[in-house]
PDB file of N, CA and C in Angstrom:
ATOM      1  N   ARG A   1      -1.812 -20.117   0.461  1.00 82.00           N
ATOM      2  CA  ARG A   1      -3.122 -19.205   0.673  1.00 82.00           C
ATOM      3  C   ARG A   1      -2.653 -17.761   1.416  1.00 82.00           C
ATOM      4  N   ILE A   2      -2.110 -18.340   2.318  1.00 85.00           N
ATOM      5  CA  ILE A   2      -1.743 -16.691   3.258  1.00 85.00           C
ATOM      6  C   ILE A   2      -1.313 -15.825   2.197  1.00 85.00           C
ATOM      7  N   LYS A   3      -0.246 -16.165   1.529  1.00 89.00           N
ATOM      8  CA  LYS A   3       0.679 -15.630   0.687  1.00 89.00           C
ATOM      9  C   LYS A   3      -0.350 -14.819  -0.411  1.00 89.00           C
ATOM     10  N   ALA A   4      -1.015 -15.752  -0.894  1.00 91.00           N
ATOM     11  CA  ALA A   4      -2.295 -14.858  -2.109  1.00 91.00           C
ATOM     12  C   ALA A   4      -2.989 -14.278  -1.498  1.00 91.00           C
ATOM     13  N   GLY A   5      -3.408 -14.087  -0.045  1.00 93.00           N
ATOM     14  CA  GLY A   5      -4.231 -13.185   0.696  1.00 93.00           C
ATOM     15  C   GLY A   5      -3.291 -11.854   0.964  1.00 93.00           C
ATOM     16  N   ILE A   6      -1.783 -11.960   1.208  1.00 94.00           N
ATOM     17  CA  ILE A   6      -1.052 -10.642   1.603  1.00 94.00           C
ATOM     18  C   ILE A   6      -1.134  -9.965   0.224  1.00 94.00           C
ATOM     19  N   ASP A   7      -1.055 -11.021  -1.045  1.00 95.00           N
ATOM     20  CA  ASP A   7      -0.533 -10.224  -2.239  1.00 95.00           C
ATOM     21  C   ASP A   7      -2.006  -9.308  -2.614  1.00 95.00           C
ATOM     22  N   VAL A   8      -3.087  -9.879  -2.545  1.00 96.00           N
ATOM     23  CA  VAL A   8      -4.574  -9.308  -2.801  1.00 96.00           C
ATOM     24  C   VAL A   8      -4.565  -8.224  -1.843  1.00 96.00           C
ATOM     25  N   GLN A   9      -3.994  -7.858  -0.594  1.00 97.00           N
ATOM     26  CA  GLN A   9      -4.243  -6.782  -0.005  1.00 97.00           C
ATOM     27  C   GLN A   9      -2.816  -5.947  -0.517  1.00 97.00           C
ATOM     28  N   ILE A  10      -1.782  -6.140  -0.777  1.00 96.00           N
ATOM     29  CA  ILE A  10      -1.038  -5.119  -1.655  1.00 96.00           C
ATOM     30  C   ILE A  10      -1.323  -4.662  -2.869  1.00 96.00           C
ATOM     31  N   ALA A  11      -1.948  -5.461  -3.579  1.00 97.00           N
ATOM     32  CA  ALA A  11      -2.630  -4.947  -4.963  1.00 97.00           C
ATOM     33  C   ALA A  11      -3.799  -4.034  -4.985  1.00 97.00           C
ATOM     34  N   ALA A  12      -4.347  -4.354  -3.677  1.00 97.00           N
ATOM     35  CA  ALA A  12      -5.500  -3.131  -3.407  1.00 97.00           C
ATOM     36  C   ALA A  12      -4.922  -1.764  -2.531  1.00 97.00           C
ATOM     37  N   ILE A  13      -3.714  -1.981  -2.129  1.00 97.00           N
ATOM     38  CA  ILE A  13      -3.090  -0.767  -1.699  1.00 97.00           C
ATOM     39  C   ILE A  13      -2.525   0.001  -2.665  1.00 97.00           C
ATOM     40  N   LYS A  14      -1.970  -0.429  -3.843  1.00 97.00           N
ATOM     41  CA  LYS A  14      -1.215  -0.143  -4.908  1.00 97.00           C
ATOM     42  C   LYS A  14      -2.459   0.521  -6.129  1.00 97.00           C
ATOM     43  N   LEU A  15      -3.276  -0.242  -5.758  1.00 98.00           N
ATOM     44  CA  LEU A  15      -4.507   0.561  -6.612  1.00 98.00           C
ATOM     45  C   LEU A  15      -5.211   1.940  -6.057  1.00 98.00           C
ATOM     46  N   ALA A  16      -4.997   1.767  -4.593  1.00 97.00           N
ATOM     47  CA  ALA A  16      -5.385   3.092  -3.906  1.00 97.00           C
ATOM     48  C   ALA A  16      -4.394   4.280  -4.151  1.00 97.00           C
ATOM     49  N   ILE A  17      -2.955   3.678  -4.178  1.00 97.00           N
ATOM     50  CA  ILE A  17      -1.985   4.846  -4.732  1.00 97.00           C
ATOM     51  C   ILE A  17      -2.320   5.310  -5.750  1.00 97.00           C
ATOM     52  N   ALA A  18      -2.544   4.297  -6.614  1.00 97.00           N
ATOM     53  CA  ALA A  18      -2.906   4.793  -8.057  1.00 97.00           C
ATOM     54  C   ALA A  18      -4.004   6.068  -8.343  1.00 97.00           C
ATOM     55  N   ASP A  19      -4.956   5.659  -7.582  1.00 96.00           N
ATOM     56  CA  ASP A  19      -6.285   6.400  -7.445  1.00 96.00           C
ATOM     57  C   ASP A  19      -5.766   7.811  -7.003  1.00 96.00           C
ATOM     58  N   ASN A  20      -5.169   7.537  -5.761  1.00 96.00           N
ATOM     59  CA  ASN A  20      -4.547   9.413  -5.060  1.00 96.00           C
ATOM     60  C   ASN A  20      -3.704   9.673  -6.344  1.00 96.00           C
ATOM     61  N   LYS A  21      -2.799   9.085  -6.884  1.00 95.00           N
ATOM     62  CA  LYS A  21      -2.185   9.927  -8.100  1.00 95.00           C
ATOM     63  C   LYS A  21      -2.979  10.375  -9.174  1.00 95.00           C
ATOM     64  N   LEU A  22      -3.963   9.867  -9.493  1.00 95.00           N
ATOM     65  CA  LEU A  22      -4.905  10.511 -10.525  1.00 95.00           C
ATOM     66  C   LEU A  22      -5.557  11.414  -9.643  1.00 95.00           C
ATOM     67  N   ALA A  23      -6.153  11.681  -8.498  1.00 93.00           N
ATOM     68  CA  ALA A  23      -6.868  12.631  -8.127  1.00 93.00           C
ATOM     69  C   ALA A  23      -5.903  13.740  -7.600  1.00 93.00           C
ATOM     70  N   LEU A  24      -4.665  13.505  -7.682  1.00 93.00           N
ATOM     71  CA  LEU A  24      -4.151  14.893  -7.053  1.00 93.00           C
ATOM     72  C   LEU A  24      -3.876  15.733  -8.190  1.00 93.00           C
ATOM     73  N   TRP A  25      -4.178  15.072  -9.751  1.00 93.00           N
ATOM     74  CA  TRP A  25      -4.269  16.092 -10.890  1.00 93.00           C
ATOM     75  C   TRP A  25      -4.925  17.229 -10.737  1.00 93.00           C
ATOM     76  N   ASP A  26      -6.079  16.672 -10.170  1.00 92.00           N
ATOM     77  CA  ASP A  26      -7.415  17.848 -10.327  1.00 92.00           C
ATOM     78  C   ASP A  26      -7.455  18.952  -9.186  1.00 92.00           C
ATOM     79  N   ILE A  27      -6.689  18.430  -7.899  1.00 94.00           N
ATOM     80  CA  ILE A  27      -6.781  19.005  -6.745  1.00 94.00           C
ATOM     81  C   ILE A  27      -5.922  20.479  -6.458  1.00 94.00           C
ATOM     82  N   LYS A  28      -6.390  21.210  -6.230  1.00 93.00           N
ATOM     83  CA  LYS A  28      -5.572  22.320  -5.905  1.00 93.00           C
ATOM     84  C   LYS A  28      -5.729  23.124  -4.542  1.00 93.00           C
ATOM     85  N   ASP A  29      -6.578  22.382  -3.532  1.00 95.00           N
ATOM     86  CA  ASP A  29      -6.373  22.846  -2.253  1.00 95.00           C
ATOM     87  C   ASP A  29      -5.201  22.400  -1.859  1.00 95.00           C
ATOM     88  N   VAL A  30      -4.274  23.254  -1.152  1.00 95.00           N
ATOM     89  CA  VAL A  30      -2.986  22.511  -0.841  1.00 95.00           C
ATOM     90  C   VAL A  30      -3.180  21.799   0.615  1.00 95.00           C
ATOM     91  N   ALA A  31      -4.040  21.851   1.357  1.00 96.00           N
ATOM     92  CA  ALA A  31      -4.045  21.237   2.665  1.00 96.00           C
ATOM     93  C   ALA A  31      -4.553  19.613   2.414  1.00 96.00           C
ATOM     94  N   LEU A  32      -5.449  19.722   1.424  1.00 96.00           N
ATOM     95  CA  LEU A  32      -5.979  18.497   0.621  1.00 96.00           C
ATOM     96  C   LEU A  32      -4.462  17.408   0.217  1.00 96.00           C
ATOM     97  N   ILE A  33      -3.992  18.317  -0.857  1.00 96.00           N
ATOM     98  CA  ILE A  33      -2.666  17.739  -1.405  1.00 96.00           C
ATOM     99  C   ILE A  33      -1.799  17.084  -0.130  1.00 96.00           C
ATOM    100  N   ALA A  34      -1.406  17.979   0.813  1.00 97.00           N
ATOM    101  CA  ALA A  34      -0.741  17.321   1.916  1.00 97.00           C
ATOM    102  C   ALA A  34      -1.436  16.376   2.490  1.00 97.00           C
ATOM    103  N   ALA A  35      -2.727  15.929   2.744  1.00 97.00           N
ATOM    104  CA  ALA A  35      -3.236  14.887   3.125  1.00 97.00           C
ATOM    105  C   ALA A  35      -3.344  13.772   2.215  1.00 97.00           C
ATOM    106  N   ILE A  36      -3.313  13.949   1.047  1.00 96.00           N
ATOM    107  CA  ILE A  36      -3.286  12.862   0.233  1.00 96.00           C
ATOM    108  C   ILE A  36      -1.758  12.281   0.044  1.00 96.00           C
ATOM    109  N   LYS A  37      -0.631  13.128   0.058  1.00 96.00           N
ATOM    110  CA  LYS A  37       0.606  12.447   0.210  1.00 96.00           C
ATOM    111  C   LYS A  37       1.010  11.684   1.616  1.00 96.00           C
ATOM    112  N   LYS A  38       0.580  12.615   2.448  1.00 97.00           N
ATOM    113  CA  LYS A  38       0.595  11.733   3.554  1.00 97.00           C
ATOM    114  C   LYS A  38       0.073  10.360   3.609  1.00 97.00           C
ATOM    115  N   GLN A  39      -1.179  10.078   3.269  1.00 97.00           N
ATOM    116  CA  GLN A  39      -1.821   9.083   2.750  1.00 97.00           C
ATOM    117  C   GLN A  39      -0.937   7.767   2.236  1.00 97.00           C
ATOM    118  N   GLN A  40      -0.332   8.616   1.167  1.00 97.00           N
ATOM    119  CA  GLN A  40       0.613   7.832   0.133  1.00 97.00           C
ATOM    120  C   GLN A  40       1.391   6.794   0.849  1.00 97.00           C
ATOM    121  N   LEU A  41       2.257   7.966   1.618  1.00 97.00           N
ATOM    122  CA  LEU A  41       3.357   7.200   2.571  1.00 97.00           C
ATOM    123  C   LEU A  41       2.571   6.554   3.689  1.00 97.00           C
ATOM    124  N   GLU A  42       1.728   6.482   4.235  1.00 98.00           N
ATOM    125  CA  GLU A  42       1.172   5.433   4.935  1.00 98.00           C
ATOM    126  C   GLU A  42       0.657   3.975   4.175  1.00 98.00           C
ATOM    127  N   PHE A  43       0.232   4.226   3.118  1.00 97.00           N
ATOM    128  CA  PHE A  43      -0.172   3.074   2.182  1.00 97.00           C
ATOM    129  C   PHE A  43       1.442   2.099   2.026  1.00 97.00           C
ATOM    130  N   LYS A  44       2.528   2.998   1.729  1.00 97.00           N
ATOM    131  CA  LYS A  44       3.713   2.765   1.262  1.00 97.00           C
ATOM    132  C   LYS A  44       4.190   1.644   2.687  1.00 97.00           C
ATOM    133  N   ASP A  45       3.777   2.569   3.862  1.00 98.00           N
ATOM    134  CA  ASP A  45       4.384   1.831   5.147  1.00 98.00           C
ATOM    135  C   ASP A  45       3.673   0.346   5.108  1.00 98.00           C
ATOM    136  N   MET A  46       2.386   0.602   4.600  1.00 98.00           N
ATOM    137  CA  MET A  46       1.403  -0.908   4.877  1.00 98.00           C
ATOM    138  C   MET A  46       2.008  -1.774   3.788  1.00 98.00           C
ATOM    139  N   ILE A  47       2.368  -1.221   2.644  1.00 97.00           N
ATOM    140  CA  ILE A  47       2.930  -2.358   1.668  1.00 97.00           C
ATOM    141  C   ILE A  47       4.196  -3.000   2.405  1.00 97.00           C
ATOM    142  N   ALA A  48       5.127  -2.089   2.837  1.00 97.00           N
ATOM    143  CA  ALA A  48       6.240  -2.642   3.287  1.00 97.00           C
ATOM    144  C   ALA A  48       5.852  -3.735   4.525  1.00 97.00           C
ATOM    145  N   ALA A  49       5.116  -3.435   5.313  1.00 97.00           N
ATOM    146  CA  ALA A  49       4.797  -4.241   6.413  1.00 97.00           C
ATOM    147  C   ALA A  49       4.207  -5.647   5.882  1.00 97.00           C
ATOM    148  N   LEU A  50       3.284  -5.488   5.169  1.00 96.00           N
ATOM    149  CA  LEU A  50       2.849  -6.875   4.206  1.00 96.00           C
ATOM    150  C   LEU A  50       4.142  -7.393   3.795  1.00 96.00           C
ATOM    151  N   GLN A  51       4.803  -7.007   2.952  1.00 96.00           N
ATOM    152  CA  GLN A  51       5.881  -7.580   2.408  1.00 96.00           C
ATOM    153  C   GLN A  51       6.776  -8.399   3.494  1.00 96.00           C
ATOM    154  N   LEU A  52       7.070  -7.640   4.561  1.00 96.00           N
ATOM    155  CA  LEU A  52       7.645  -8.340   5.509  1.00 96.00           C
ATOM    156  C   LEU A  52       6.786  -9.348   6.229  1.00 96.00           C
ATOM    157  N   GLN A  53       5.772  -9.472   6.497  1.00 95.00           N
ATOM    158  CA  GLN A  53       4.621 -10.603   6.431  1.00 95.00           C
ATOM    159  C   GLN A  53       4.734 -11.563   5.593  1.00 95.00           C
ATOM    160  N   LYS A  54       4.597 -11.472   4.608  1.00 94.00           N
ATOM    161  CA  LYS A  54       4.736 -12.537   3.575  1.00 94.00           C
ATOM    162  C   LYS A  54       6.105 -13.131   3.591  1.00 94.00           C
ATOM    163  N   ALA A  55       6.951 -12.680   4.032  1.00 93.00           N
ATOM    164  CA  ALA A  55       8.740 -12.823   4.162  1.00 93.00           C
ATOM    165  C   ALA A  55       8.554 -13.842   5.358  1.00 93.00           C
ATOM    166  N   GLN A  56       8.013 -13.532   6.074  1.00 92.00           N
ATOM    167  CA  GLN A  56       7.812 -14.586   7.496  1.00 92.00           C
ATOM    168  C   GLN A  56       7.141 -15.644   7.059  1.00 92.00           C
ATOM    169  N   VAL A  57       6.188 -15.603   6.475  1.00 91.00           N
ATOM    170  CA  VAL A  57       5.255 -16.684   5.882  1.00 91.00           C
ATOM    171  C   VAL A  57       6.056 -17.947   5.237  1.00 91.00           C
ATOM    172  N   LYS A  58       6.810 -17.019   4.114  1.00 87.00           N
ATOM    173  CA  LYS A  58       7.865 -17.710   3.601  1.00 87.00           C
ATOM    174  C   LYS A  58       8.699 -18.870   4.274  1.00 87.00           C
ATOM    175  N   LEU A  59       9.419 -17.822   5.497  1.00 88.00           N
ATOM    176  CA  LEU A  59      10.393 -18.628   6.255  1.00 88.00           C
ATOM    177  C   LEU A  59       9.870 -19.623   7.240  1.00 88.00           C
ATOM    178  N   THR A  60       8.639 -19.494   7.362  1.00 87.00           N
ATOM    179  CA  THR A  60       8.188 -20.591   8.326  1.00 87.00           C
ATOM    180  C   THR A  60       7.828 -21.821   7.459  1.00 87.00           C
ATOM    181  N   GLU A  61       7.223 -21.655   6.182  1.00 82.00           N
ATOM    182  CA  GLU A  61       6.914 -22.647   5.044  1.00 82.00           C
ATOM    183  C   GLU A  61       8.148 -23.186   4.927  1.00 82.00           C
ATOM    184  N   VAL A  62       9.748 -22.760   4.899  1.00 73.00           N
ATOM    185  CA  VAL A  62      10.691 -23.661   4.777  1.00 73.00           C
ATOM    186  C   VAL A  62      10.940 -24.357   6.182  1.00 73.00           C
ATOM    187  N   ASP A  63      10.503 -23.992   7.262  1.00 60.00           N
ATOM    188  CA  ASP A  63      10.944 -24.894   8.498  1.00 60.00           C
ATOM    189  C   ASP A  63      10.327 -25.793   8.772  1.00 60.00           C
TER     190      ASP A  63
END
């Protein structure tokens, strides 16, 4: 159940990343583009943290 919840969070973040990529096509403001790219990196960090959390859950299930 915990792993499924983590998977849902990861999927939501990946959807936000895809939305940002689509938005970048229409944006001309350099500062806004930089902010979106920074947000993309933050999203990727969030995914990495969630994947680590999921791995820790798997380890505790084995023990």
